[in-house]
Short mmCIF file of C-alpha atoms in Angstrom, two decimals:
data_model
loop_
_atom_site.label_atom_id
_atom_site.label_comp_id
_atom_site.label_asym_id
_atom_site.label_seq_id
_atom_site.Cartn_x
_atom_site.Cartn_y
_atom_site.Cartn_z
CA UNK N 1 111.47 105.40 81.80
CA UNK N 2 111.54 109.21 83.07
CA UNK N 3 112.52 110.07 86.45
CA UNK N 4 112.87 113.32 88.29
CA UNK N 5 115.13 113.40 91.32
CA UNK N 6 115.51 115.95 94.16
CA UNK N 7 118.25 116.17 96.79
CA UNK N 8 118.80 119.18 99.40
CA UNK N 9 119.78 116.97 102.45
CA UNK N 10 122.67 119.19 102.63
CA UNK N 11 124.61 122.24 101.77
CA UNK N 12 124.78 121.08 97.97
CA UNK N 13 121.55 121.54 96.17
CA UNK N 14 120.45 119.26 93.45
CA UNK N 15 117.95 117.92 90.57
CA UNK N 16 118.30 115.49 87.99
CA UNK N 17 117.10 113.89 85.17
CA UNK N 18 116.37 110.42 83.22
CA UNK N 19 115.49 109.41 80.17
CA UNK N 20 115.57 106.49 79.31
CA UNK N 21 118.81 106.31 81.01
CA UNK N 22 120.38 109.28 79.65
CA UNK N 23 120.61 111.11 83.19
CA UNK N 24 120.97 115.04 83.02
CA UNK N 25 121.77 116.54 86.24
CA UNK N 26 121.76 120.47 87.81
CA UNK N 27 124.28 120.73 91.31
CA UNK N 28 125.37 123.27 93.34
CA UNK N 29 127.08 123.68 96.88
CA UNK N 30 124.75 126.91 98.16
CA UNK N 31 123.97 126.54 101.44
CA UNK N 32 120.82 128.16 103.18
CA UNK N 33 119.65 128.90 99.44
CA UNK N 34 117.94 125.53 98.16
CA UNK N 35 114.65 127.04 98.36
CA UNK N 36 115.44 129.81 95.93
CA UNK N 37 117.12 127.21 93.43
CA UNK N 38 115.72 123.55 93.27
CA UNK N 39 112.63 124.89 91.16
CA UNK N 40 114.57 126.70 88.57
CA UNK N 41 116.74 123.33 88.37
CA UNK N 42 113.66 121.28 88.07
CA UNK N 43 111.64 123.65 85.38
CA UNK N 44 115.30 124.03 83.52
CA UNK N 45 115.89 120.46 83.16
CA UNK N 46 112.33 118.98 82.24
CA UNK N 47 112.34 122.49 79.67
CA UNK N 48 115.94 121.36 78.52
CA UNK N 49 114.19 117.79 77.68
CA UNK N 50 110.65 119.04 76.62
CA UNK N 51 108.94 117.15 79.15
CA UNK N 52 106.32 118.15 81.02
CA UNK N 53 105.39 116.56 85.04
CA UNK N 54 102.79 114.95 83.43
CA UNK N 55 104.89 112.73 81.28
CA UNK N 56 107.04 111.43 83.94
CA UNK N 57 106.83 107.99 85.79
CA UNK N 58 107.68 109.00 88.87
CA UNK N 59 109.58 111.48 91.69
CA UNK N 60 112.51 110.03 93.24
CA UNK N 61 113.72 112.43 96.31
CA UNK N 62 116.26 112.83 99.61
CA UNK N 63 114.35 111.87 102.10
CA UNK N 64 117.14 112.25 104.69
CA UNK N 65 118.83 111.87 107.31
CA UNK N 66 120.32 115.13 106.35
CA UNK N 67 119.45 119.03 107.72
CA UNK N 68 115.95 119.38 108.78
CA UNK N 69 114.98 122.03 106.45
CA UNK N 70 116.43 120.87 103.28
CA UNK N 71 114.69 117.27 104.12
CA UNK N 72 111.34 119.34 104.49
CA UNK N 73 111.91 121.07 101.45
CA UNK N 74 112.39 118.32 99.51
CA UNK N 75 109.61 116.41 100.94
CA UNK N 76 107.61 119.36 100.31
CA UNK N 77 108.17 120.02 96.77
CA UNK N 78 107.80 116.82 95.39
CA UNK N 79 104.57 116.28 97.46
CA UNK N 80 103.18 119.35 95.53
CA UNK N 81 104.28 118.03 92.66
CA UNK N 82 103.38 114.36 92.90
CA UNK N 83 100.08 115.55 94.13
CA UNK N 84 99.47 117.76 90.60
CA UNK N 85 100.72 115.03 88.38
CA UNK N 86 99.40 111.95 89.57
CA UNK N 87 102.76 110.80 90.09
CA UNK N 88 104.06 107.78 92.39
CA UNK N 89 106.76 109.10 94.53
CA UNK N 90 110.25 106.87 94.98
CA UNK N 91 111.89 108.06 99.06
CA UNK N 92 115.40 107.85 99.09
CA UNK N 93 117.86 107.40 102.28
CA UNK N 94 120.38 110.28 101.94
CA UNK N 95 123.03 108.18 103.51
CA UNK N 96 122.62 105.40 100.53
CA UNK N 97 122.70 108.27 97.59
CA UNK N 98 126.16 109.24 99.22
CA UNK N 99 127.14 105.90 98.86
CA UNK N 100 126.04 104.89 95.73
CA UNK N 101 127.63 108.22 93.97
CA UNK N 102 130.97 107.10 95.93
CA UNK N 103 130.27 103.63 93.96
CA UNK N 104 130.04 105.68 90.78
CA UNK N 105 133.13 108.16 90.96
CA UNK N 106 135.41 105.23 92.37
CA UNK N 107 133.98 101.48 91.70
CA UNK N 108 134.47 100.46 95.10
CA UNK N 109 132.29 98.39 96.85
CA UNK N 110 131.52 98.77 100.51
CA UNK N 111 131.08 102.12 102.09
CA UNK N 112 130.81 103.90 105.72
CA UNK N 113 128.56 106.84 104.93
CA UNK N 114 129.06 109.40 107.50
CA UNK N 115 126.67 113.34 107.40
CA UNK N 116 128.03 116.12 109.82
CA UNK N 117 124.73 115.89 112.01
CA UNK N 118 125.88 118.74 113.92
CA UNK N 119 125.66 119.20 117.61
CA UNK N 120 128.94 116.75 117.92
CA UNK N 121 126.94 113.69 116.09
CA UNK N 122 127.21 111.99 112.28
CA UNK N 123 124.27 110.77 110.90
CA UNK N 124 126.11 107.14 109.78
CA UNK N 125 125.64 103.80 107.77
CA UNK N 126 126.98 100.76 106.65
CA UNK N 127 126.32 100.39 102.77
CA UNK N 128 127.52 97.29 100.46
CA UNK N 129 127.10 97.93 96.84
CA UNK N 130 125.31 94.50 94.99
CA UNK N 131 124.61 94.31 91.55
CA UNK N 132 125.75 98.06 91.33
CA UNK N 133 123.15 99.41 94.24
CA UNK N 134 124.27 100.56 97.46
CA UNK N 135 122.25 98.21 99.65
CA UNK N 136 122.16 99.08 103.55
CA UNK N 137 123.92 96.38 105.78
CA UNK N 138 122.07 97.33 109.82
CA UNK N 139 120.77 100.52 110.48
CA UNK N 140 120.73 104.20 109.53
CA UNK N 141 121.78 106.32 113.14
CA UNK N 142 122.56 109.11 114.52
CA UNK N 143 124.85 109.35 117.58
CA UNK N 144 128.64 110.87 118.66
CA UNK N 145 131.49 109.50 116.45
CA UNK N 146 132.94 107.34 118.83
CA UNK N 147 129.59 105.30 119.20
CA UNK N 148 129.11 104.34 115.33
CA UNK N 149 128.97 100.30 114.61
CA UNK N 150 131.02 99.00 111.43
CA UNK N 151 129.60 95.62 110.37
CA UNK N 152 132.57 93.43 109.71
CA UNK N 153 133.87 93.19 105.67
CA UNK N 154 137.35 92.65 104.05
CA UNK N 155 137.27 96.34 103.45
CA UNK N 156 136.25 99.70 103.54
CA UNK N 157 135.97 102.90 102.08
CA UNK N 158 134.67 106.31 103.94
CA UNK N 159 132.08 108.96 102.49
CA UNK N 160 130.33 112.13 103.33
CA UNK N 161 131.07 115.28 105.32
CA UNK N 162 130.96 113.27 108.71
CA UNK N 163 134.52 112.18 107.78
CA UNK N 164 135.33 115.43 106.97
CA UNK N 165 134.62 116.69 110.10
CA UNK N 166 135.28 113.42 112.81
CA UNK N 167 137.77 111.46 110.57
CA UNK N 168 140.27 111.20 113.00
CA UNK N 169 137.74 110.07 115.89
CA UNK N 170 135.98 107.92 113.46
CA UNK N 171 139.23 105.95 112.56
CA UNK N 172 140.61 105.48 115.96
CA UNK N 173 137.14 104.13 117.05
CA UNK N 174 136.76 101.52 114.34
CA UNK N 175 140.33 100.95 114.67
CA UNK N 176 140.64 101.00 110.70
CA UNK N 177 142.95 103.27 108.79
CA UNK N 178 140.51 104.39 106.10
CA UNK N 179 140.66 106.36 103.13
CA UNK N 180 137.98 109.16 102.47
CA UNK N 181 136.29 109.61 99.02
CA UNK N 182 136.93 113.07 98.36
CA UNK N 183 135.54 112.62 94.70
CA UNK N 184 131.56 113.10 96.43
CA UNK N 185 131.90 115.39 99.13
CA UNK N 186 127.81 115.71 99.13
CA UNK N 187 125.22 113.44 97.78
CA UNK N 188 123.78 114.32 94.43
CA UNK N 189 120.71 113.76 92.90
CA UNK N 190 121.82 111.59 89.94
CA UNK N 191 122.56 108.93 92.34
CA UNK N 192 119.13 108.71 93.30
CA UNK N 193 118.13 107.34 89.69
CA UNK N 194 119.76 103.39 90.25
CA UNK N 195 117.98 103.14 93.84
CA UNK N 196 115.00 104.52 92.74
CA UNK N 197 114.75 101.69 89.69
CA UNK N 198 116.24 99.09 92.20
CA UNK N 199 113.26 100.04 94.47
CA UNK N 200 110.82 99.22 92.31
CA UNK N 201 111.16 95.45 92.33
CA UNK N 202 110.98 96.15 96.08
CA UNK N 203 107.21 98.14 95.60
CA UNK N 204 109.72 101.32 96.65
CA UNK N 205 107.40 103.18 94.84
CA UNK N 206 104.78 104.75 96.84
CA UNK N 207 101.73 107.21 96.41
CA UNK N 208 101.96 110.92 97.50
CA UNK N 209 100.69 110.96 100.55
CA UNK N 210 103.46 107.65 101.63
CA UNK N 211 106.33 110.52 100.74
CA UNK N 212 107.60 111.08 104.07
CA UNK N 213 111.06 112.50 105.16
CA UNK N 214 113.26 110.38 107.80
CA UNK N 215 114.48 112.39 111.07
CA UNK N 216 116.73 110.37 112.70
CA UNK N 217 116.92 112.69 115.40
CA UNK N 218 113.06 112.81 115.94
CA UNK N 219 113.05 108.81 115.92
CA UNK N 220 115.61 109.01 118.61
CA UNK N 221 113.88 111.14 120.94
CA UNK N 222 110.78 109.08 120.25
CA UNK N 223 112.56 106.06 121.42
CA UNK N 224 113.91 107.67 124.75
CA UNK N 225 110.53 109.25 125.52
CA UNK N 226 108.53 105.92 125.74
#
């Protein structure tokens, strides 16, 4: 199996690799310059392997909740490229690569994934990791920290740069006193490769034109509209 992933959800940039489960990755925190650096990853890891798009199974990506234009970009790129190879295309939640490369660095199993959403709001998740897949327990959101919804578990474990930045208002609201993975600060693109296998069982694998980026914030406004 060969799998390309993309993530650019947020200020780290990143592409990675599988071969037949030998997962080669390219990462780097470089804000506001994603555009300028996924493709070189992309072109230096299938060169690195000698693989061409062609050869590939399929493009796993970021689809977000994350910053608007690094979700575009993503969902832009592997559209283009998807389209070119005749490739099936594998969307992502941001929030559940967070938590499954929390899973990896630490081996813990049940994670509140929290993204800086800016404008005083997290983009936030529930995530319980089964048969070594983050799996989401609820719903994705986006709202102010002291409105998030834990679903009740023995215990917890806190990811993402939503912590970073709300921690303290997070904690006191949940009334938990949490520790933060500081091992995965961002999501990375090698912890798209388990979801995107565990989403095939689950026909997670859709054709180009299905590759659609999530905007929490757009869904939201929807809502209060109609």
């Amino acid at each position: 199996m060969k799998l390309l992933a993309i993530e650019t959800a947020t200020e780290a940039c990143s592409a990675a690799l599988s071969v037949n489960g030998e997962i080669s990755q390219k990462y780097e925190v470089a804000p506001r310059r994603h555009t300028e650096l996924i493709l070189p990853m992309v072109q230096g890891l299938l060169a690195d392997a000698d693989l061409s798009l062609q050869q590939l199974d399929a493009i796993t990506f970021g689809r977000g909740p994350g910053a608007f234009t690094g979700v575009r970009l993503a969902t832009a790129v592997v559209q283009g490229m998807a389209l070119g190879a005749d490739l099936p295309v594998v969307p992502i939640s941001t929030l559940a690569c967070l938590a499954q490369g929390a899973y990896r660095a630490t081996g813990q199993g049940n994670w509140l994934a929290a993204i800086d959403a800016r404008m005083s709001e997290v983009y936030w998740a529930n995530y319980r990791i089964d048969a070594g897949v983050a799996c989401l327990l609820g719903e994705e959101r986006v709202c102010a920290p002291n409105r998030v919804q834990q679903v009740v578990e023995a215990s917890w474990q806190a990811v993402g740069s939503g912590w970073v930045s709300f921690g303290e208002i997070l904690s006191e609201h949940l009334n938990i006193d949490i520790s933060l993975c500081e091992l995965v600060p961002f999501p990375q693109a090698q912890d798209l490769i388990p979801l995107a296998l565990a989403a095939k069982t689950r026909n997670g694998w859709v054709p180009v034109e299905q590759a659609l980026p999530l905007y929490l914030r757009d869904k939201v406004a929807k809502k209060k509209s109609s």
